[in-house]
Amino acid sequence: ELKVEQNPLFLSMQEGKNYTIYCNYSTTSDRLYWYRQDPGKSLESLFVLLSNGAVKQEGRLMASLDTKARLSTLHITAAVHDLSATYFCAPTRGSQGNLIFGKGTKLSVKP
Amino acid sequence: DSGVTQTPKHLITATGQRVTLRCSPRSGDLSVYWYQQSLDQGLQFLIQYYNGEERAKGNILERFSAQQFPDLHSELNLSSLELGDSALYFCASSPFPYGYTFGSGTRLTVV
């Protein structure tokens, strides 16, 4: 059974600082997704990482995947308040397999 | 608009009742997934359908059932409702070979 562990679960950052969210998963997964969720809202797709060593960047967010270590990271550069949200990682197996979500990291960026 | 339509957006019902949640996937997507999000359980995969057939089952209670119709829309039926079933229920659809788009969710409150 695929289990996903994210840490930290809560992250309070100051604007302008950098930080990394970690996502560990228990069994082989060939692709991994990162999602953002604002309170009471739906899940917004951020990145899909399809292979070992994959790195994707969008704005102040950069995600990477190490399938051998079963680890993905989401790095935040020079945080701004608009990044405040909950971030989920979700590995999956096979094409169109179901997503298994971590508990999420609630990020709060303060001025 | 993500292209995945869920109705209703909000539902308030009493314990012991039965409700039906509806999901229309993005045009052309054959796979539909149902997820439950609650404060204590996080985002839990319930069930997946592919082109009318059940493909995978997660932590779905026996009181819950789902189906996907020939026009590819899906319904999630929740019966004998309990207070603990109060949650946000998301539907997602997926094209081949990858990518998942979530609907805006149905917020179910059982009183």
PDB file of C-alpha atoms in Angstrom:
ATOM      1  CA  GLU A   1       0.000   0.000   0.000  1.00  0.00           C
ATOM      2  CA  LEU A   2       1.358   3.372  -1.006  1.00  0.00           C
ATOM      3  CA  LYS A   3       1.783   5.731   1.955  1.00  0.00           C
ATOM      4  CA  VAL A   4       2.757   9.374   1.695  1.00  0.00           C
ATOM      5  CA  GLU A   5       4.388  11.515   4.333  1.00  0.00           C
ATOM      6  CA  GLN A   6       4.751  15.256   4.006  1.00  0.00           C
ATOM      7  CA  ASN A   7       6.711  17.509   6.274  1.00  0.00           C
ATOM      8  CA  PRO A   8       6.394  19.905   7.736  1.00  0.00           C
ATOM      9  CA  LEU A   9       2.618  19.885   8.164  1.00  0.00           C
ATOM     10  CA  PHE A  10       2.601  23.539   9.161  1.00  0.00           C
ATOM     11  CA  LEU A  11       5.004  26.180   7.955  1.00  0.00           C
ATOM     12  CA  SER A  12       5.028  29.804   8.925  1.00  0.00           C
ATOM     13  CA  MET A  13       7.410  31.834   6.813  1.00  0.00           C
ATOM     14  CA  GLN A  14       8.408  35.416   6.493  1.00  0.00           C
ATOM     15  CA  GLU A  15       8.140  37.087   3.152  1.00  0.00           C
ATOM     16  CA  GLY A  16      11.359  36.928   1.211  1.00  0.00           C
ATOM     17  CA  LYS A  17      12.589  33.711   2.829  1.00  0.00           C
ATOM     18  CA  ASN A  18      13.243  30.343   1.209  1.00  0.00           C
ATOM     19  CA  TYR A  19      12.006  26.982   2.379  1.00  0.00           C
ATOM     20  CA  THR A  20      11.490  23.399   1.230  1.00  0.00           C
ATOM     21  CA  ILE A  21       8.570  21.035   1.711  1.00  0.00           C
ATOM     22  CA  TYR A  22       9.401  17.324   1.658  1.00  0.00           C
ATOM     23  CA  CYS A  23       7.281  14.474   0.382  1.00  0.00           C
ATOM     24  CA  ASN A  24       8.320  10.884   1.087  1.00  0.00           C
ATOM     25  CA  TYR A  25       6.415   7.902  -0.220  1.00  0.00           C
ATOM     26  CA  SER A  26       6.640   4.253   0.679  1.00  0.00           C
ATOM     27  CA  THR A  27       6.579   2.231  -2.537  1.00  0.00           C
ATOM     28  CA  THR A  28       7.563   2.622  -6.154  1.00  0.00           C
ATOM     29  CA  SER A  29       5.749   5.381  -7.962  1.00  0.00           C
ATOM     30  CA  ASP A  30       6.383   6.453 -11.493  1.00  0.00           C
ATOM     31  CA  ARG A  31       4.901   9.931 -11.328  1.00  0.00           C
ATOM     32  CA  LEU A  32       4.123  12.513  -8.707  1.00  0.00           C
ATOM     33  CA  TYR A  33       1.832  15.524  -8.580  1.00  0.00           C
ATOM     34  CA  TRP A  34       1.838  18.682  -6.517  1.00  0.00           C
ATOM     35  CA  TYR A  35      -1.379  20.552  -5.833  1.00  0.00           C
ATOM     36  CA  ARG A  36      -2.291  23.777  -4.130  1.00  0.00           C
ATOM     37  CA  GLN A  37      -5.523  24.278  -2.199  1.00  0.00           C
ATOM     38  CA  ASP A  38      -6.889  27.542  -0.837  1.00  0.00           C
ATOM     39  CA  PRO A  39      -9.326  27.286   2.099  1.00  0.00           C
ATOM     40  CA  GLY A  40     -12.667  25.836   1.034  1.00  0.00           C
ATOM     41  CA  LYS A  41     -11.570  25.660  -2.588  1.00  0.00           C
ATOM     42  CA  SER A  42     -10.685  22.961  -5.063  1.00  0.00           C
ATOM     43  CA  LEU A  43      -7.249  21.558  -5.825  1.00  0.00           C
ATOM     44  CA  GLU A  44      -5.162  23.416  -8.349  1.00  0.00           C
ATOM     45  CA  SER A  45      -2.524  21.460 -10.226  1.00  0.00           C
ATOM     46  CA  LEU A  46       0.979  22.862  -9.850  1.00  0.00           C
ATOM     47  CA  PHE A  47       3.368  20.255 -11.212  1.00  0.00           C
ATOM     48  CA  VAL A  48       3.492  16.745 -12.561  1.00  0.00           C
ATOM     49  CA  LEU A  49       6.871  15.007 -12.307  1.00  0.00           C
ATOM     50  CA  LEU A  50       7.145  12.080 -14.655  1.00  0.00           C
ATOM     51  CA  SER A  51      10.589  10.614 -14.178  1.00  0.00           C
ATOM     52  CA  ASN A  52      13.549  10.314 -11.874  1.00  0.00           C
ATOM     53  CA  GLY A  53      15.469  13.574 -11.703  1.00  0.00           C
ATOM     54  CA  ALA A  54      12.592  15.618 -13.090  1.00  0.00           C
ATOM     55  CA  VAL A  55      12.616  19.258 -12.088  1.00  0.00           C
ATOM     56  CA  LYS A  56       9.856  21.732 -12.834  1.00  0.00           C
ATOM     57  CA  GLN A  57       9.715  25.424 -12.002  1.00  0.00           C
ATOM     58  CA  GLU A  58       6.926  27.946 -12.074  1.00  0.00           C
ATOM     59  CA  GLY A  59       7.505  31.355 -10.601  1.00  0.00           C
ATOM     60  CA  ARG A  60       8.736  31.049  -7.029  1.00  0.00           C
ATOM     61  CA  LEU A  61       8.025  27.321  -6.827  1.00  0.00           C
ATOM     62  CA  MET A  62      10.295  24.516  -7.946  1.00  0.00           C
ATOM     63  CA  ALA A  63       9.544  20.815  -7.629  1.00  0.00           C
ATOM     64  CA  SER A  64      11.865  17.856  -8.026  1.00  0.00           C
ATOM     65  CA  LEU A  65      11.588  14.098  -7.940  1.00  0.00           C
ATOM     66  CA  ASP A  66      14.044  11.413  -6.841  1.00  0.00           C
ATOM     67  CA  THR A  67      12.351   8.073  -7.462  1.00  0.00           C
ATOM     68  CA  LYS A  68      15.243   6.082  -6.009  1.00  0.00           C
ATOM     69  CA  ALA A  69      14.980   7.881  -2.681  1.00  0.00           C
ATOM     70  CA  ARG A  70      11.166   8.005  -3.036  1.00  0.00           C
ATOM     71  CA  LEU A  71      11.346  11.706  -2.328  1.00  0.00           C
ATOM     72  CA  SER A  72       9.942  14.831  -3.892  1.00  0.00           C
ATOM     73  CA  THR A  73      10.601  18.380  -2.791  1.00  0.00           C
ATOM     74  CA  LEU A  74       8.774  21.635  -3.330  1.00  0.00           C
ATOM     75  CA  HIS A  75      11.115  24.574  -2.914  1.00  0.00           C
ATOM     76  CA  ILE A  76       9.792  28.047  -2.278  1.00  0.00           C
ATOM     77  CA  THR A  77      12.008  30.962  -3.200  1.00  0.00           C
ATOM     78  CA  ALA A  78      11.526  34.457  -1.755  1.00  0.00           C
ATOM     79  CA  ALA A  79       8.068  33.705  -0.419  1.00  0.00           C
ATOM     80  CA  VAL A  80       5.233  36.172  -0.869  1.00  0.00           C
ATOM     81  CA  HIS A  81       1.880  36.339   0.913  1.00  0.00           C
ATOM     82  CA  ASP A  82       0.018  35.052  -2.172  1.00  0.00           C
ATOM     83  CA  LEU A  83       1.711  31.686  -1.718  1.00  0.00           C
ATOM     84  CA  SER A  84      -0.183  31.117   1.535  1.00  0.00           C
ATOM     85  CA  ALA A  85      -2.194  27.920   0.969  1.00  0.00           C
ATOM     86  CA  THR A  86      -2.059  24.200   1.655  1.00  0.00           C
ATOM     87  CA  TYR A  87       0.218  22.189  -0.604  1.00  0.00           C
ATOM     88  CA  PHE A  88      -0.293  18.502  -1.288  1.00  0.00           C
ATOM     89  CA  CYS A  89       1.924  15.958  -2.931  1.00  0.00           C
ATOM     90  CA  ALA A  90       0.352  12.895  -4.525  1.00  0.00           C
ATOM     91  CA  PRO A  91       2.279  10.050  -6.093  1.00  0.00           C
ATOM     92  CA  THR A  92       0.523   7.593  -8.315  1.00  0.00           C
ATOM     93  CA  ARG A  93       1.279   4.359 -10.107  1.00  0.00           C
ATOM     94  CA  GLY A  94       0.656   3.735 -13.735  1.00  0.00           C
ATOM     95  CA  SER A  95      -1.218   5.797 -16.230  1.00  0.00           C
ATOM     96  CA  GLN A  96      -4.421   7.164 -14.676  1.00  0.00           C
ATOM     97  CA  GLY A  97      -3.886   5.363 -11.395  1.00  0.00           C
ATOM     98  CA  ASN A  98      -5.547   6.962  -8.397  1.00  0.00           C
ATOM     99  CA  LEU A  99      -3.713   9.722  -6.535  1.00  0.00           C
ATOM    100  CA  ILE A 100      -2.663   9.061  -2.960  1.00  0.00           C
ATOM    101  CA  PHE A 101      -2.372  12.325  -1.065  1.00  0.00           C
ATOM    102  CA  GLY A 102      -0.143  13.346   1.769  1.00  0.00           C
ATOM    103  CA  LYS A 103      -1.688  15.217   4.712  1.00  0.00           C
ATOM    104  CA  GLY A 104      -0.687  18.514   3.162  1.00  0.00           C
ATOM    105  CA  THR A 105       1.562  21.356   4.280  1.00  0.00           C
ATOM    106  CA  LYS A 106      -0.251  24.457   5.428  1.00  0.00           C
ATOM    107  CA  LEU A 107       1.919  27.386   4.458  1.00  0.00           C
ATOM    108  CA  SER A 108       1.435  30.809   5.963  1.00  0.00           C
ATOM    109  CA  VAL A 109       3.580  33.642   4.650  1.00  0.00           C
ATOM    110  CA  LYS A 110       3.714  36.672   6.893  1.00  0.00           C
ATOM    111  CA  PRO A 111       4.974  40.163   6.042  1.00  0.00           C
TER     112      PRO A 111
ATOM    113  CA  ASP B   1     -13.859  26.710 -14.610  1.00  0.00           C
ATOM    114  CA  SER B   2     -11.824  23.489 -14.567  1.00  0.00           C
ATOM    115  CA  GLY B   3     -14.175  21.660 -16.898  1.00  0.00           C
ATOM    116  CA  VAL B   4     -15.195  19.170 -14.198  1.00  0.00           C
ATOM    117  CA  THR B   5     -18.669  20.016 -12.939  1.00  0.00           C
ATOM    118  CA  GLN B   6     -19.967  18.937  -9.570  1.00  0.00           C
ATOM    119  CA  THR B   7     -23.472  19.435  -8.260  1.00  0.00           C
ATOM    120  CA  PRO B   8     -24.754  20.435  -5.850  1.00  0.00           C
ATOM    121  CA  LYS B   9     -22.119  22.748  -4.345  1.00  0.00           C
ATOM    122  CA  HIS B  10     -23.637  22.539  -0.874  1.00  0.00           C
ATOM    123  CA  LEU B  11     -25.877  19.975   0.729  1.00  0.00           C
ATOM    124  CA  ILE B  12     -27.310  19.921   4.231  1.00  0.00           C
ATOM    125  CA  THR B  13     -29.161  16.818   5.322  1.00  0.00           C
ATOM    126  CA  ALA B  14     -30.123  14.900   8.423  1.00  0.00           C
ATOM    127  CA  THR B  15     -28.584  11.757   9.832  1.00  0.00           C
ATOM    128  CA  GLY B  16     -29.979   8.584   8.337  1.00  0.00           C
ATOM    129  CA  GLN B  17     -30.783  10.190   5.020  1.00  0.00           C
ATOM    130  CA  ARG B  18     -29.489   9.390   1.543  1.00  0.00           C
ATOM    131  CA  VAL B  19     -27.959  11.837  -0.926  1.00  0.00           C
ATOM    132  CA  THR B  20     -26.579  11.706  -4.460  1.00  0.00           C
ATOM    133  CA  LEU B  21     -23.627  13.749  -5.633  1.00  0.00           C
ATOM    134  CA  ARG B  22     -23.117  14.270  -9.328  1.00  0.00           C
ATOM    135  CA  CYS B  23     -19.989  14.775 -11.401  1.00  0.00           C
ATOM    136  CA  SER B  24     -19.550  15.552 -15.086  1.00  0.00           C
ATOM    137  CA  PRO B  25     -15.965  15.003 -16.237  1.00  0.00           C
ATOM    138  CA  ARG B  26     -14.061  17.124 -18.728  1.00  0.00           C
ATOM    139  CA  SER B  27     -15.043  16.432 -22.285  1.00  0.00           C
ATOM    140  CA  GLY B  28     -13.252  13.342 -23.532  1.00  0.00           C
ATOM    141  CA  ASP B  29     -11.959  12.161 -20.130  1.00  0.00           C
ATOM    142  CA  LEU B  30     -12.915   8.552 -19.514  1.00  0.00           C
ATOM    143  CA  SER B  31     -11.646   8.244 -15.931  1.00  0.00           C
ATOM    144  CA  VAL B  32     -13.520   9.659 -12.964  1.00  0.00           C
ATOM    145  CA  TYR B  33     -12.303   9.598  -9.375  1.00  0.00           C
ATOM    146  CA  TRP B  34     -14.068  10.423  -6.130  1.00  0.00           C
ATOM    147  CA  TYR B  35     -12.268  11.789  -3.069  1.00  0.00           C
ATOM    148  CA  GLN B  36     -13.443  12.724   0.401  1.00  0.00           C
ATOM    149  CA  GLN B  37     -11.739  15.533   2.315  1.00  0.00           C
ATOM    150  CA  SER B  38     -12.283  15.936   6.029  1.00  0.00           C
ATOM    151  CA  LEU B  39     -10.262  17.580   8.771  1.00  0.00           C
ATOM    152  CA  ASP B  40      -9.401  14.340  10.525  1.00  0.00           C
ATOM    153  CA  GLN B  41      -8.912  12.005   7.546  1.00  0.00           C
ATOM    154  CA  GLY B  42      -7.444  14.401   5.005  1.00  0.00           C
ATOM    155  CA  LEU B  43      -7.921  13.642   1.305  1.00  0.00           C
ATOM    156  CA  GLN B  44      -9.034  10.046   0.911  1.00  0.00           C
ATOM    157  CA  PHE B  45      -9.480   8.225  -2.368  1.00  0.00           C
ATOM    158  CA  LEU B  46     -12.885   6.581  -2.551  1.00  0.00           C
ATOM    159  CA  ILE B  47     -13.364   5.016  -5.966  1.00  0.00           C
ATOM    160  CA  GLN B  48     -12.384   5.229  -9.632  1.00  0.00           C
ATOM    161  CA  TYR B  49     -14.376   4.500 -12.766  1.00  0.00           C
ATOM    162  CA  TYR B  50     -13.064   4.134 -16.268  1.00  0.00           C
ATOM    163  CA  ASN B  51     -15.490   4.241 -19.171  1.00  0.00           C
ATOM    164  CA  GLY B  52     -18.338   2.898 -17.088  1.00  0.00           C
ATOM    165  CA  GLU B  53     -16.410   0.204 -15.242  1.00  0.00           C
ATOM    166  CA  GLU B  54     -15.144   0.288 -11.685  1.00  0.00           C
ATOM    167  CA  ARG B  55     -11.356   0.299 -11.827  1.00  0.00           C
ATOM    168  CA  ALA B  56     -10.127   0.875  -8.280  1.00  0.00           C
ATOM    169  CA  LYS B  57     -11.586   1.094  -4.820  1.00  0.00           C
ATOM    170  CA  GLY B  58     -10.151   2.941  -1.861  1.00  0.00           C
ATOM    171  CA  ASN B  59     -11.508   3.673   1.572  1.00  0.00           C
ATOM    172  CA  ILE B  60     -15.135   3.688   0.531  1.00  0.00           C
ATOM    173  CA  LEU B  61     -17.696   2.665   3.131  1.00  0.00           C
ATOM    174  CA  GLU B  62     -20.284   0.017   2.329  1.00  0.00           C
ATOM    175  CA  ARG B  63     -22.973   2.688   2.809  1.00  0.00           C
ATOM    176  CA  PHE B  64     -21.474   4.525  -0.163  1.00  0.00           C
ATOM    177  CA  SER B  65     -21.759   3.490  -3.779  1.00  0.00           C
ATOM    178  CA  ALA B  66     -20.982   5.013  -7.131  1.00  0.00           C
ATOM    179  CA  GLN B  67     -21.519   4.470 -10.803  1.00  0.00           C
ATOM    180  CA  GLN B  68     -20.520   5.946 -14.122  1.00  0.00           C
ATOM    181  CA  PHE B  69     -23.116   6.259 -16.827  1.00  0.00           C
ATOM    182  CA  PRO B  70     -22.766   5.832 -20.610  1.00  0.00           C
ATOM    183  CA  ASP B  71     -22.456   9.607 -21.043  1.00  0.00           C
ATOM    184  CA  LEU B  72     -19.502   9.360 -18.583  1.00  0.00           C
ATOM    185  CA  HIS B  73     -21.032  11.399 -15.807  1.00  0.00           C
ATOM    186  CA  SER B  74     -20.740   9.791 -12.398  1.00  0.00           C
ATOM    187  CA  GLU B  75     -22.831   9.736  -9.269  1.00  0.00           C
ATOM    188  CA  LEU B  76     -21.773   9.042  -5.705  1.00  0.00           C
ATOM    189  CA  ASN B  77     -24.576   7.775  -3.483  1.00  0.00           C
ATOM    190  CA  LEU B  78     -24.231   8.157   0.264  1.00  0.00           C
ATOM    191  CA  SER B  79     -26.806   6.443   2.446  1.00  0.00           C
ATOM    192  CA  SER B  80     -27.607   6.077   6.158  1.00  0.00           C
ATOM    193  CA  LEU B  81     -25.669   9.269   6.664  1.00  0.00           C
ATOM    194  CA  GLU B  82     -23.822   9.890   9.903  1.00  0.00           C
ATOM    195  CA  LEU B  83     -22.393  13.080  11.362  1.00  0.00           C
ATOM    196  CA  GLY B  84     -18.914  11.851  10.486  1.00  0.00           C
ATOM    197  CA  ASP B  85     -19.768  11.803   6.794  1.00  0.00           C
ATOM    198  CA  SER B  86     -19.755  15.601   6.761  1.00  0.00           C
ATOM    199  CA  ALA B  87     -16.939  16.500   4.411  1.00  0.00           C
ATOM    200  CA  LEU B  88     -15.971  18.024   1.105  1.00  0.00           C
ATOM    201  CA  TYR B  89     -16.398  15.509  -1.715  1.00  0.00           C
ATOM    202  CA  PHE B  90     -14.323  16.037  -4.827  1.00  0.00           C
ATOM    203  CA  CYS B  91     -14.573  14.486  -8.205  1.00  0.00           C
ATOM    204  CA  ALA B  92     -11.644  14.474 -10.617  1.00  0.00           C
ATOM    205  CA  SER B  93     -11.267  13.368 -14.187  1.00  0.00           C
ATOM    206  CA  SER B  94      -8.198  12.339 -16.095  1.00  0.00           C
ATOM    207  CA  PRO B  95      -7.277  12.141 -19.750  1.00  0.00           C
ATOM    208  CA  PHE B  96      -4.788   9.631 -21.107  1.00  0.00           C
ATOM    209  CA  PRO B  97      -1.875   9.433 -20.371  1.00  0.00           C
ATOM    210  CA  TYR B  98      -1.787  11.634 -17.275  1.00  0.00           C
ATOM    211  CA  GLY B  99      -3.121  14.694 -15.498  1.00  0.00           C
ATOM    212  CA  TYR B 100      -5.982  15.091 -13.078  1.00  0.00           C
ATOM    213  CA  THR B 101      -8.470  17.942 -12.962  1.00  0.00           C
ATOM    214  CA  PHE B 102     -10.619  18.452  -9.917  1.00  0.00           C
ATOM    215  CA  GLY B 103     -14.113  19.827  -9.684  1.00  0.00           C
ATOM    216  CA  SER B 104     -15.049  22.515  -7.204  1.00  0.00           C
ATOM    217  CA  GLY B 105     -16.451  19.964  -4.775  1.00  0.00           C
ATOM    218  CA  THR B 106     -19.676  19.316  -2.902  1.00  0.00           C
ATOM    219  CA  ARG B 107     -19.731  20.345   0.732  1.00  0.00           C
ATOM    220  CA  LEU B 108     -21.907  17.898   2.624  1.00  0.00           C
ATOM    221  CA  THR B 109     -23.123  18.775   6.097  1.00  0.00           C
ATOM    222  CA  VAL B 110     -24.970  16.102   8.061  1.00  0.00           C
ATOM    223  CA  VAL B 111     -26.936  17.446  11.014  1.00  0.00           C
TER     224      VAL B 111
END
